[in-house]
JSON list of C-alpha atoms in Angstrom, two decimals:
[
{"chain": "A", "resi": 689, "resn": "MET", "atom": "CA", "xyz": [0.00, 0.00, 0.00]},
{"chain": "A", "resi": 690, "resn": "THR", "atom": "CA", "xyz": [2.77, 2.46, 0.93]},
{"chain": "A", "resi": 691, "resn": "HIS", "atom": "CA", "xyz": [4.16, 2.74, -2.58]},
{"chain": "A", "resi": 692, "resn": "GLU", "atom": "CA", "xyz": [0.66, 3.45, -3.91]},
{"chain": "A", "resi": 693, "resn": "VAL", "atom": "CA", "xyz": [0.30, 6.53, -1.70]},
{"chain": "A", "resi": 694, "resn": "VAL", "atom": "CA", "xyz": [2.89, 9.23, -2.32]},
{"chain": "A", "resi": 695, "resn": "VAL", "atom": "CA", "xyz": [2.98, 12.45, -0.30]},
{"chain": "A", "resi": 696, "resn": "PHE", "atom": "CA", "xyz": [5.21, 15.43, -1.05]},
{"chain": "A", "resi": 697, "resn": "LEU", "atom": "CA", "xyz": [5.84, 16.95, 2.35]},
{"chain": "A", "resi": 698, "resn": "GLY", "atom": "CA", "xyz": [8.50, 19.26, 3.77]},
{"chain": "A", "resi": 699, "resn": "PRO", "atom": "CA", "xyz": [8.33, 22.23, 6.12]},
{"chain": "A", "resi": 700, "resn": "SER", "atom": "CA", "xyz": [4.56, 22.12, 6.65]},
{"chain": "A", "resi": 701, "resn": "CYS", "atom": "CA", "xyz": [4.78, 19.06, 8.91]},
{"chain": "A", "resi": 702, "resn": "ASP", "atom": "CA", "xyz": [7.56, 16.76, 10.10]},
{"chain": "A", "resi": 703, "resn": "HIS", "atom": "CA", "xyz": [7.54, 13.27, 8.64]},
{"chain": "A", "resi": 704, "resn": "ALA", "atom": "CA", "xyz": [7.47, 11.55, 12.03]},
{"chain": "A", "resi": 705, "resn": "THR", "atom": "CA", "xyz": [4.16, 13.18, 12.89]},
{"chain": "A", "resi": 706, "resn": "ALA", "atom": "CA", "xyz": [2.82, 12.50, 9.41]},
{"chain": "A", "resi": 707, "resn": "ARG", "atom": "CA", "xyz": [3.61, 8.77, 9.65]},
{"chain": "A", "resi": 708, "resn": "LYS", "atom": "CA", "xyz": [1.50, 8.51, 12.80]},
{"chain": "A", "resi": 709, "resn": "ILE", "atom": "CA", "xyz": [-1.49, 9.54, 10.67]},
{"chain": "A", "resi": 710, "resn": "LEU", "atom": "CA", "xyz": [-0.75, 7.97, 7.31]},
{"chain": "A", "resi": 711, "resn": "ASP", "atom": "CA", "xyz": [1.52, 5.16, 6.11]},
{"chain": "A", "resi": 712, "resn": "ALA", "atom": "CA", "xyz": [2.85, 6.54, 2.83]},
{"chain": "A", "resi": 713, "resn": "ASP", "atom": "CA", "xyz": [5.88, 7.09, 0.64]},
{"chain": "A", "resi": 714, "resn": "TYR", "atom": "CA", "xyz": [6.97, 10.53, 1.85]},
{"chain": "A", "resi": 715, "resn": "ARG", "atom": "CA", "xyz": [9.06, 12.56, -0.55]},
{"chain": "A", "resi": 716, "resn": "PRO", "atom": "CA", "xyz": [10.63, 16.05, -0.37]},
{"chain": "A", "resi": 717, "resn": "PRO", "atom": "CA", "xyz": [8.78, 19.16, -1.57]},
{"chain": "A", "resi": 718, "resn": "ALA", "atom": "CA", "xyz": [7.73, 18.54, -5.17]},
{"chain": "A", "resi": 719, "resn": "LYS", "atom": "CA", "xyz": [9.41, 20.11, -8.15]},
{"chain": "A", "resi": 720, "resn": "ARG", "atom": "CA", "xyz": [8.44, 19.94, -11.79]},
{"chain": "A", "resi": 721, "resn": "GLY", "atom": "CA", "xyz": [8.22, 16.37, -13.04]},
{"chain": "A", "resi": 722, "resn": "ASP", "atom": "CA", "xyz": [7.82, 14.75, -9.62]},
{"chain": "A", "resi": 723, "resn": "ILE", "atom": "CA", "xyz": [4.06, 14.23, -10.00]},
{"chain": "A", "resi": 724, "resn": "THR", "atom": "CA", "xyz": [4.61, 12.55, -13.37]},
{"chain": "A", "resi": 725, "resn": "ARG", "atom": "CA", "xyz": [7.31, 10.29, -11.97]},
{"chain": "A", "resi": 726, "resn": "ALA", "atom": "CA", "xyz": [5.12, 9.25, -9.03]},
{"chain": "A", "resi": 727, "resn": "ALA", "atom": "CA", "xyz": [2.15, 8.49, -11.29]},
{"chain": "A", "resi": 728, "resn": "ASP", "atom": "CA", "xyz": [4.29, 6.57, -13.78]},
{"chain": "A", "resi": 729, "resn": "ALA", "atom": "CA", "xyz": [5.69, 4.48, -10.90]},
{"chain": "A", "resi": 730, "resn": "GLY", "atom": "CA", "xyz": [2.22, 3.35, -9.90]},
{"chain": "A", "resi": 731, "resn": "ALA", "atom": "CA", "xyz": [0.98, 5.84, -7.32]},
{"chain": "A", "resi": 732, "resn": "ARG", "atom": "CA", "xyz": [-2.79, 5.71, -6.97]},
{"chain": "A", "resi": 733, "resn": "ILE", "atom": "CA", "xyz": [-3.09, 8.61, -4.54]},
{"chain": "A", "resi": 734, "resn": "ILE", "atom": "CA", "xyz": [-0.76, 11.61, -4.54]},
{"chain": "A", "resi": 735, "resn": "GLY", "atom": "CA", "xyz": [-0.75, 14.15, -1.75]},
{"chain": "A", "resi": 736, "resn": "LEU", "atom": "CA", "xyz": [0.74, 17.47, -2.81]},
{"chain": "A", "resi": 737, "resn": "ILE", "atom": "CA", "xyz": [1.43, 19.55, 0.28]},
{"chain": "A", "resi": 738, "resn": "ASP", "atom": "CA", "xyz": [4.82, 21.21, -0.12]},
{"chain": "A", "resi": 739, "resn": "GLY", "atom": "CA", "xyz": [6.51, 22.16, -3.35]},
{"chain": "A", "resi": 740, "resn": "VAL", "atom": "CA", "xyz": [9.38, 24.36, -4.44]},
{"chain": "A", "resi": 741, "resn": "PHE", "atom": "CA", "xyz": [8.68, 27.85, -5.71]},
{"chain": "A", "resi": 742, "resn": "PHE", "atom": "CA", "xyz": [11.94, 29.59, -6.39]},
{"chain": "A", "resi": 743, "resn": "GLN", "atom": "CA", "xyz": [14.68, 27.02, -5.78]},
{"chain": "A", "resi": 744, "resn": "ASP", "atom": "CA", "xyz": [13.60, 24.95, -8.81]},
{"chain": "A", "resi": 745, "resn": "CYS", "atom": "CA", "xyz": [10.78, 24.79, -11.35]},
{"chain": "A", "resi": 746, "resn": "ALA", "atom": "CA", "xyz": [7.39, 24.48, -9.65]},
{"chain": "A", "resi": 747, "resn": "VAL", "atom": "CA", "xyz": [4.98, 21.61, -10.21]},
{"chain": "A", "resi": 748, "resn": "ALA", "atom": "CA", "xyz": [3.24, 22.14, -13.55]},
{"chain": "A", "resi": 749, "resn": "HIS", "atom": "CA", "xyz": [-0.51, 22.10, -13.99]},
{"chain": "A", "resi": 750, "resn": "ARG", "atom": "CA", "xyz": [-0.23, 19.76, -16.95]},
{"chain": "A", "resi": 751, "resn": "GLU", "atom": "CA", "xyz": [1.48, 16.99, -14.97]},
{"chain": "A", "resi": 752, "resn": "ILE", "atom": "CA", "xyz": [-1.29, 17.07, -12.36]},
{"chain": "A", "resi": 753, "resn": "LEU", "atom": "CA", "xyz": [-3.91, 16.94, -15.10]},
{"chain": "A", "resi": 754, "resn": "ALA", "atom": "CA", "xyz": [-2.12, 14.00, -16.73]},
{"chain": "A", "resi": 755, "resn": "ALA", "atom": "CA", "xyz": [-2.10, 12.13, -13.42]},
{"chain": "A", "resi": 756, "resn": "LEU", "atom": "CA", "xyz": [-5.82, 12.81, -12.96]},
{"chain": "A", "resi": 757, "resn": "ARG", "atom": "CA", "xyz": [-6.55, 11.54, -16.47]},
{"chain": "A", "resi": 758, "resn": "ALA", "atom": "CA", "xyz": [-4.63, 8.37, -15.61]},
{"chain": "A", "resi": 759, "resn": "GLY", "atom": "CA", "xyz": [-6.99, 7.79, -12.69]},
{"chain": "A", "resi": 760, "resn": "VAL", "atom": "CA", "xyz": [-4.72, 8.97, -9.86]},
{"chain": "A", "resi": 761, "resn": "ARG", "atom": "CA", "xyz": [-6.40, 10.81, -6.97]},
{"chain": "A", "resi": 762, "resn": "VAL", "atom": "CA", "xyz": [-4.51, 14.04, -6.33]},
{"chain": "A", "resi": 763, "resn": "VAL", "atom": "CA", "xyz": [-5.13, 15.87, -3.04]},
{"chain": "A", "resi": 764, "resn": "GLY", "atom": "CA", "xyz": [-3.66, 19.30, -2.34]},
{"chain": "A", "resi": 765, "resn": "ALA", "atom": "CA", "xyz": [-3.40, 21.43, 0.78]},
{"chain": "A", "resi": 766, "resn": "SER", "atom": "CA", "xyz": [-1.38, 23.82, 2.91]},
{"chain": "A", "resi": 767, "resn": "SER", "atom": "CA", "xyz": [1.17, 25.27, 0.49]},
{"chain": "A", "resi": 768, "resn": "MET", "atom": "CA", "xyz": [1.87, 24.49, -3.17]},
{"chain": "A", "resi": 769, "resn": "GLY", "atom": "CA", "xyz": [-0.87, 21.89, -2.87]},
{"chain": "A", "resi": 770, "resn": "ALA", "atom": "CA", "xyz": [-3.42, 24.51, -1.84]},
{"chain": "A", "resi": 771, "resn": "LEU", "atom": "CA", "xyz": [-2.45, 26.77, -4.74]},
{"chain": "A", "resi": 772, "resn": "ARG", "atom": "CA", "xyz": [-2.71, 24.02, -7.34]},
{"chain": "A", "resi": 773, "resn": "ALA", "atom": "CA", "xyz": [-5.94, 22.62, -5.87]},
{"chain": "A", "resi": 774, "resn": "ALA", "atom": "CA", "xyz": [-7.60, 26.03, -6.03]},
{"chain": "A", "resi": 775, "resn": "GLU", "atom": "CA", "xyz": [-6.62, 26.25, -9.71]},
{"chain": "A", "resi": 776, "resn": "LEU", "atom": "CA", "xyz": [-7.53, 22.67, -10.67]},
{"chain": "A", "resi": 777, "resn": "ASP", "atom": "CA", "xyz": [-10.36, 21.57, -8.38]},
{"chain": "A", "resi": 778, "resn": "SER", "atom": "CA", "xyz": [-12.90, 21.96, -11.19]},
{"chain": "A", "resi": 779, "resn": "LEU", "atom": "CA", "xyz": [-10.82, 19.47, -13.18]},
{"chain": "A", "resi": 780, "resn": "GLY", "atom": "CA", "xyz": [-10.65, 16.78, -10.54]},
{"chain": "A", "resi": 781, "resn": "MET", "atom": "CA", "xyz": [-7.96, 17.76, -8.04]},
{"chain": "A", "resi": 782, "resn": "GLU", "atom": "CA", "xyz": [-9.24, 17.74, -4.46]},
{"chain": "A", "resi": 783, "resn": "GLY", "atom": "CA", "xyz": [-8.40, 20.58, -2.09]},
{"chain": "A", "resi": 784, "resn": "VAL", "atom": "CA", "xyz": [-8.40, 20.39, 1.70]},
{"chain": "A", "resi": 785, "resn": "GLY", "atom": "CA", "xyz": [-8.19, 23.04, 4.40]},
{"chain": "A", "resi": 786, "resn": "GLU", "atom": "CA", "xyz": [-8.60, 26.73, 5.08]},
{"chain": "A", "resi": 787, "resn": "ILE", "atom": "CA", "xyz": [-5.71, 27.91, 2.90]},
{"chain": "A", "resi": 788, "resn": "TYR", "atom": "CA", "xyz": [-7.11, 26.07, -0.12]},
{"chain": "A", "resi": 789, "resn": "ARG", "atom": "CA", "xyz": [-10.56, 27.57, 0.49]},
{"chain": "A", "resi": 790, "resn": "ALA", "atom": "CA", "xyz": [-9.11, 31.07, 0.89]},
{"chain": "A", "resi": 791, "resn": "TYR", "atom": "CA", "xyz": [-7.36, 30.82, -2.50]},
{"chain": "A", "resi": 792, "resn": "ARG", "atom": "CA", "xyz": [-10.42, 29.34, -4.16]},
{"chain": "A", "resi": 793, "resn": "GLU", "atom": "CA", "xyz": [-12.65, 32.13, -2.84]},
{"chain": "A", "resi": 794, "resn": "GLY", "atom": "CA", "xyz": [-10.16, 34.88, -3.71]},
{"chain": "A", "resi": 795, "resn": "ARG", "atom": "CA", "xyz": [-9.47, 35.87, -0.08]},
{"chain": "A", "resi": 796, "resn": "LEU", "atom": "CA", "xyz": [-5.83, 35.02, -0.79]},
{"chain": "A", "resi": 797, "resn": "VAL", "atom": "CA", "xyz": [-4.33, 35.76, -4.20]},
{"chain": "A", "resi": 798, "resn": "ALA", "atom": "CA", "xyz": [-0.54, 36.00, -3.89]},
{"chain": "A", "resi": 799, "resn": "ASP", "atom": "CA", "xyz": [1.72, 32.95, -4.10]},
{"chain": "A", "resi": 800, "resn": "ASP", "atom": "CA", "xyz": [4.01, 34.38, -1.44]},
{"chain": "A", "resi": 801, "resn": "GLU", "atom": "CA", "xyz": [1.32, 33.95, 1.22]},
{"chain": "A", "resi": 802, "resn": "VAL", "atom": "CA", "xyz": [2.55, 30.36, 1.63]},
{"chain": "A", "resi": 803, "resn": "ALA", "atom": "CA", "xyz": [6.19, 30.81, 0.63]},
{"chain": "A", "resi": 804, "resn": "LEU", "atom": "CA", "xyz": [8.94, 30.44, 3.21]},
{"chain": "A", "resi": 805, "resn": "LEU", "atom": "CA", "xyz": [12.65, 29.75, 3.49]},
{"chain": "A", "resi": 806, "resn": "PHE", "atom": "CA", "xyz": [13.55, 26.31, 4.82]},
{"chain": "A", "resi": 807, "resn": "ASP", "atom": "CA", "xyz": [16.62, 24.15, 5.42]},
{"chain": "A", "resi": 808, "resn": "PRO", "atom": "CA", "xyz": [16.87, 21.85, 2.38]},
{"chain": "A", "resi": 809, "resn": "GLU", "atom": "CA", "xyz": [18.23, 18.98, 4.48]},
{"chain": "A", "resi": 810, "resn": "THR", "atom": "CA", "xyz": [15.95, 19.05, 7.51]},
{"chain": "A", "resi": 811, "resn": "PHE", "atom": "CA", "xyz": [13.01, 21.04, 6.06]},
{"chain": "A", "resi": 812, "resn": "ILE", "atom": "CA", "xyz": [12.99, 23.14, 9.24]},
{"chain": "A", "resi": 813, "resn": "PRO", "atom": "CA", "xyz": [11.37, 26.52, 8.44]},
{"chain": "A", "resi": 814, "resn": "LEU", "atom": "CA", "xyz": [13.76, 29.46, 8.58]},
{"chain": "A", "resi": 815, "resn": "SER", "atom": "CA", "xyz": [11.13, 32.12, 7.96]},
{"chain": "A", "resi": 816, "resn": "GLU", "atom": "CA", "xyz": [7.41, 32.44, 8.63]},
{"chain": "A", "resi": 817, "resn": "PRO", "atom": "CA", "xyz": [4.85, 32.25, 5.81]},
{"chain": "A", "resi": 818, "resn": "LEU", "atom": "CA", "xyz": [2.60, 35.28, 5.51]},
{"chain": "A", "resi": 819, "resn": "VAL", "atom": "CA", "xyz": [-0.52, 33.14, 5.83]},
{"chain": "A", "resi": 820, "resn": "ASN", "atom": "CA", "xyz": [0.61, 32.14, 9.34]},
{"chain": "A", "resi": 821, "resn": "ILE", "atom": "CA", "xyz": [1.55, 35.69, 10.31]},
{"chain": "A", "resi": 822, "resn": "ARG", "atom": "CA", "xyz": [-1.83, 36.90, 9.08]},
{"chain": "A", "resi": 823, "resn": "ALA", "atom": "CA", "xyz": [-3.62, 34.29, 11.20]},
{"chain": "A", "resi": 824, "resn": "THR", "atom": "CA", "xyz": [-1.53, 35.10, 14.29]},
{"chain": "A", "resi": 825, "resn": "ILE", "atom": "CA", "xyz": [-2.27, 38.83, 13.94]},
{"chain": "A", "resi": 826, "resn": "GLN", "atom": "CA", "xyz": [-5.99, 38.03, 13.66]},
{"chain": "A", "resi": 827, "resn": "ARG", "atom": "CA", "xyz": [-5.81, 35.78, 16.75]},
{"chain": "A", "resi": 828, "resn": "ALA", "atom": "CA", "xyz": [-4.02, 38.54, 18.70]},
{"chain": "A", "resi": 829, "resn": "LEU", "atom": "CA", "xyz": [-6.71, 40.99, 17.66]},
{"chain": "A", "resi": 830, "resn": "GLU", "atom": "CA", "xyz": [-9.50, 38.61, 18.73]},
{"chain": "A", "resi": 831, "resn": "CYS", "atom": "CA", "xyz": [-7.77, 38.09, 22.09]},
{"chain": "A", "resi": 832, "resn": "ASN", "atom": "CA", "xyz": [-7.51, 41.88, 22.63]},
{"chain": "A", "resi": 833, "resn": "VAL", "atom": "CA", "xyz": [-3.73, 41.68, 22.72]},
{"chain": "A", "resi": 834, "resn": "ILE", "atom": "CA", "xyz": [-3.55, 44.44, 20.10]},
{"chain": "A", "resi": 835, "resn": "GLY", "atom": "CA", "xyz": [-6.01, 46.88, 18.55]},
{"chain": "A", "resi": 836, "resn": "ALA", "atom": "CA", "xyz": [-7.09, 47.29, 14.95]},
{"chain": "A", "resi": 837, "resn": "ASP", "atom": "CA", "xyz": [-4.53, 50.00, 14.18]},
{"chain": "A", "resi": 838, "resn": "ALA", "atom": "CA", "xyz": [-1.64, 47.87, 15.38]},
{"chain": "A", "resi": 839, "resn": "ALA", "atom": "CA", "xyz": [-2.99, 44.86, 13.49]},
{"chain": "A", "resi": 840, "resn": "ARG", "atom": "CA", "xyz": [-3.04, 46.83, 10.25]},
{"chain": "A", "resi": 841, "resn": "ALA", "atom": "CA", "xyz": [0.46, 48.16, 10.84]},
{"chain": "A", "resi": 842, "resn": "LEU", "atom": "CA", "xyz": [1.81, 44.66, 11.53]},
{"chain": "A", "resi": 843, "resn": "LEU", "atom": "CA", "xyz": [0.14, 43.13, 8.48]},
{"chain": "A", "resi": 844, "resn": "ASP", "atom": "CA", "xyz": [1.37, 45.96, 6.23]},
{"chain": "A", "resi": 845, "resn": "ALA", "atom": "CA", "xyz": [4.88, 45.45, 7.61]},
{"chain": "A", "resi": 846, "resn": "ALA", "atom": "CA", "xyz": [4.73, 41.70, 7.00]},
{"chain": "A", "resi": 847, "resn": "ARG", "atom": "CA", "xyz": [3.53, 42.16, 3.42]},
{"chain": "A", "resi": 848, "resn": "ALA", "atom": "CA", "xyz": [6.32, 44.62, 2.69]},
{"chain": "A", "resi": 849, "resn": "LEU", "atom": "CA", "xyz": [9.02, 42.15, 3.70]},
{"chain": "A", "resi": 850, "resn": "TYR", "atom": "CA", "xyz": [10.46, 39.72, 1.14]},
{"chain": "A", "resi": 851, "resn": "PHE", "atom": "CA", "xyz": [9.29, 36.23, 2.09]},
{"chain": "A", "resi": 852, "resn": "PRO", "atom": "CA", "xyz": [12.69, 34.84, 3.24]},
{"chain": "A", "resi": 853, "resn": "GLU", "atom": "CA", "xyz": [12.97, 37.77, 5.66]},
{"chain": "A", "resi": 854, "resn": "ARG", "atom": "CA", "xyz": [9.61, 37.22, 7.34]},
{"chain": "A", "resi": 855, "resn": "THR", "atom": "CA", "xyz": [9.99, 36.37, 11.01]},
{"chain": "A", "resi": 856, "resn": "TYR", "atom": "CA", "xyz": [7.95, 37.73, 13.89]},
{"chain": "A", "resi": 857, "resn": "ASP", "atom": "CA", "xyz": [10.95, 39.72, 15.11]},
{"chain": "A", "resi": 858, "resn": "ALA", "atom": "CA", "xyz": [11.43, 41.25, 11.66]},
{"chain": "A", "resi": 859, "resn": "VAL", "atom": "CA", "xyz": [7.74, 42.07, 11.29]},
{"chain": "A", "resi": 860, "resn": "VAL", "atom": "CA", "xyz": [7.66, 43.88, 14.65]},
{"chain": "A", "resi": 861, "resn": "GLU", "atom": "CA", "xyz": [10.86, 45.74, 13.82]},
{"chain": "A", "resi": 862, "resn": "ALA", "atom": "CA", "xyz": [9.42, 46.81, 10.45]},
{"chain": "A", "resi": 863, "resn": "ALA", "atom": "CA", "xyz": [6.27, 48.08, 12.18]},
{"chain": "A", "resi": 864, "resn": "GLU", "atom": "CA", "xyz": [8.17, 50.32, 14.59]},
{"chain": "A", "resi": 865, "resn": "GLY", "atom": "CA", "xyz": [7.02, 53.92, 14.30]},
{"chain": "A", "resi": 866, "resn": "LYS", "atom": "CA", "xyz": [3.70, 52.80, 12.82]},
{"chain": "A", "resi": 867, "resn": "ALA", "atom": "CA", "xyz": [2.20, 51.33, 16.00]},
{"chain": "A", "resi": 868, "resn": "GLU", "atom": "CA", "xyz": [2.56, 51.91, 19.73]},
{"chain": "A", "resi": 869, "resn": "PRO", "atom": "CA", "xyz": [5.69, 50.25, 21.17]},
{"chain": "A", "resi": 870, "resn": "GLU", "atom": "CA", "xyz": [3.58, 48.62, 23.90]},
{"chain": "A", "resi": 871, "resn": "ASP", "atom": "CA", "xyz": [1.32, 47.00, 21.28]},
{"chain": "A", "resi": 872, "resn": "LEU", "atom": "CA", "xyz": [4.30, 45.68, 19.35]},
{"chain": "A", "resi": 873, "resn": "ALA", "atom": "CA", "xyz": [5.89, 44.24, 22.49]},
{"chain": "A", "resi": 874, "resn": "ARG", "atom": "CA", "xyz": [2.64, 42.51, 23.47]},
{"chain": "A", "resi": 875, "resn": "PHE", "atom": "CA", "xyz": [2.25, 41.06, 19.99]},
{"chain": "A", "resi": 876, "resn": "LEU", "atom": "CA", "xyz": [5.79, 39.71, 19.91]},
{"chain": "A", "resi": 877, "resn": "ALA", "atom": "CA", "xyz": [5.28, 38.01, 23.27]},
{"chain": "A", "resi": 878, "resn": "PHE", "atom": "CA", "xyz": [1.93, 36.60, 22.08]},
{"chain": "A", "resi": 879, "resn": "ALA", "atom": "CA", "xyz": [3.47, 35.27, 18.87]},
{"chain": "A", "resi": 880, "resn": "GLY", "atom": "CA", "xyz": [6.21, 33.59, 20.89]},
{"chain": "A", "resi": 881, "resn": "GLU", "atom": "CA", "xyz": [3.68, 31.48, 22.76]},
{"chain": "A", "resi": 882, "resn": "HIS", "atom": "CA", "xyz": [0.55, 31.37, 20.59]},
{"chain": "A", "resi": 883, "resn": "ALA", "atom": "CA", "xyz": [1.62, 31.69, 16.96]},
{"chain": "A", "resi": 884, "resn": "VAL", "atom": "CA", "xyz": [-0.88, 30.09, 14.59]},
{"chain": "A", "resi": 885, "resn": "ASP", "atom": "CA", "xyz": [0.56, 27.48, 12.22]},
{"chain": "A", "resi": 886, "resn": "ARG", "atom": "CA", "xyz": [-2.18, 27.27, 9.64]},
{"chain": "A", "resi": 887, "resn": "LYS", "atom": "CA", "xyz": [-0.04, 25.43, 7.13]},
{"chain": "A", "resi": 888, "resn": "ARG", "atom": "CA", "xyz": [0.62, 22.62, 9.58]},
{"chain": "A", "resi": 889, "resn": "GLY", "atom": "CA", "xyz": [-3.06, 22.40, 10.51]},
{"chain": "A", "resi": 890, "resn": "ASP", "atom": "CA", "xyz": [-4.08, 22.06, 6.89]},
{"chain": "A", "resi": 891, "resn": "ALA", "atom": "CA", "xyz": [-1.34, 19.52, 6.22]},
{"chain": "A", "resi": 892, "resn": "LEU", "atom": "CA", "xyz": [-2.67, 17.33, 9.03]},
{"chain": "A", "resi": 893, "resn": "LEU", "atom": "CA", "xyz": [-6.19, 17.57, 7.61]},
{"chain": "A", "resi": 894, "resn": "ALA", "atom": "CA", "xyz": [-4.92, 16.51, 4.19]},
{"chain": "A", "resi": 895, "resn": "LEU", "atom": "CA", "xyz": [-3.11, 13.50, 5.65]},
{"chain": "A", "resi": 896, "resn": "GLU", "atom": "CA", "xyz": [-6.30, 12.42, 7.39]},
{"chain": "A", "resi": 897, "resn": "ARG", "atom": "CA", "xyz": [-8.25, 12.78, 4.14]},
{"chain": "A", "resi": 898, "resn": "ILE", "atom": "CA", "xyz": [-5.66, 10.77, 2.20]},
{"chain": "A", "resi": 899, "resn": "ARG", "atom": "CA", "xyz": [-5.72, 8.10, 4.90]},
{"chain": "A", "resi": 900, "resn": "ASP", "atom": "CA", "xyz": [-9.49, 7.81, 4.43]},
{"chain": "A", "resi": 901, "resn": "LEU", "atom": "CA", "xyz": [-9.10, 7.57, 0.65]},
{"chain": "A", "resi": 902, "resn": "ALA", "atom": "CA", "xyz": [-6.39, 4.92, 0.99]},
{"chain": "A", "resi": 903, "resn": "ARG", "atom": "CA", "xyz": [-8.65, 2.76, 3.12]},
{"chain": "A", "resi": 904, "resn": "GLY", "atom": "CA", "xyz": [-11.02, 2.61, 0.16]},
{"chain": "A", "resi": 905, "resn": "LEU", "atom": "CA", "xyz": [-8.41, 1.31, -2.28]},
{"chain": "A", "resi": 906, "resn": "PRO", "atom": "CA", "xyz": [-9.17, -2.25, -3.41]}
]
C-alpha cells in the first residue's frame, strides 16, 4: 500500500508526525516532473502539500492533469498543494483546508502567502509564511492583545518584507514607528507562545483525508 500513496511533504509538517497519521511514501517538496514520476511508478493517490517555488521549477498544472486523467487521486493542501488545488479543483484535483478555500474564494491571491525559506536537508522553516503571520495577527486581535490599528500596521509590515525575511521579530521591527511600542511588544510576546501554524493544521487535515481515501483502495 505504501508505494501506492505518495505524499510530497516538507516544512509544513515533520515526517514523524505524518507517519503517525498515514503510512505513505513521503518525498521532499515537489518540483516539476515529480508528480509525473510518481504516477508513472504506480501511485494511486498523490498528496501534494509542499513544493518548491523559487529554488527549482514548480509543479506544472499539466502533470497534475495528466495524473488525474490516468486515474490517480490528487489531493492538495497547505502550500503548493493549496495553490494548485484552487486552480484545478474543477478538473478533478481535491483541495483540503482553510488555505485552499481562501485561494479558491479569492481571499488570498498572492503565491508568497505560503512561501517560506527552509533548510533543504531538515526542512525546518527558517522564515514564517505570511498566511501564518496573518492568522496570528488576527488571533491577537481577537484576544484583545492588540487593537485594529496595530494589526493593520503589523500586516502591512509583514507584506512589505520579502518572504525569506519574514519572522515575527522582523515584522515587529518593520512596524516600529507605525504602532505603539507597547502594542508591538505585546504582539511579539503573544506570537512567541501562541503563533498560529495554519499550514501545519491544513497539512494534518490533508493527511487524514488521504488516509481515508487509501482505506477505500481495493
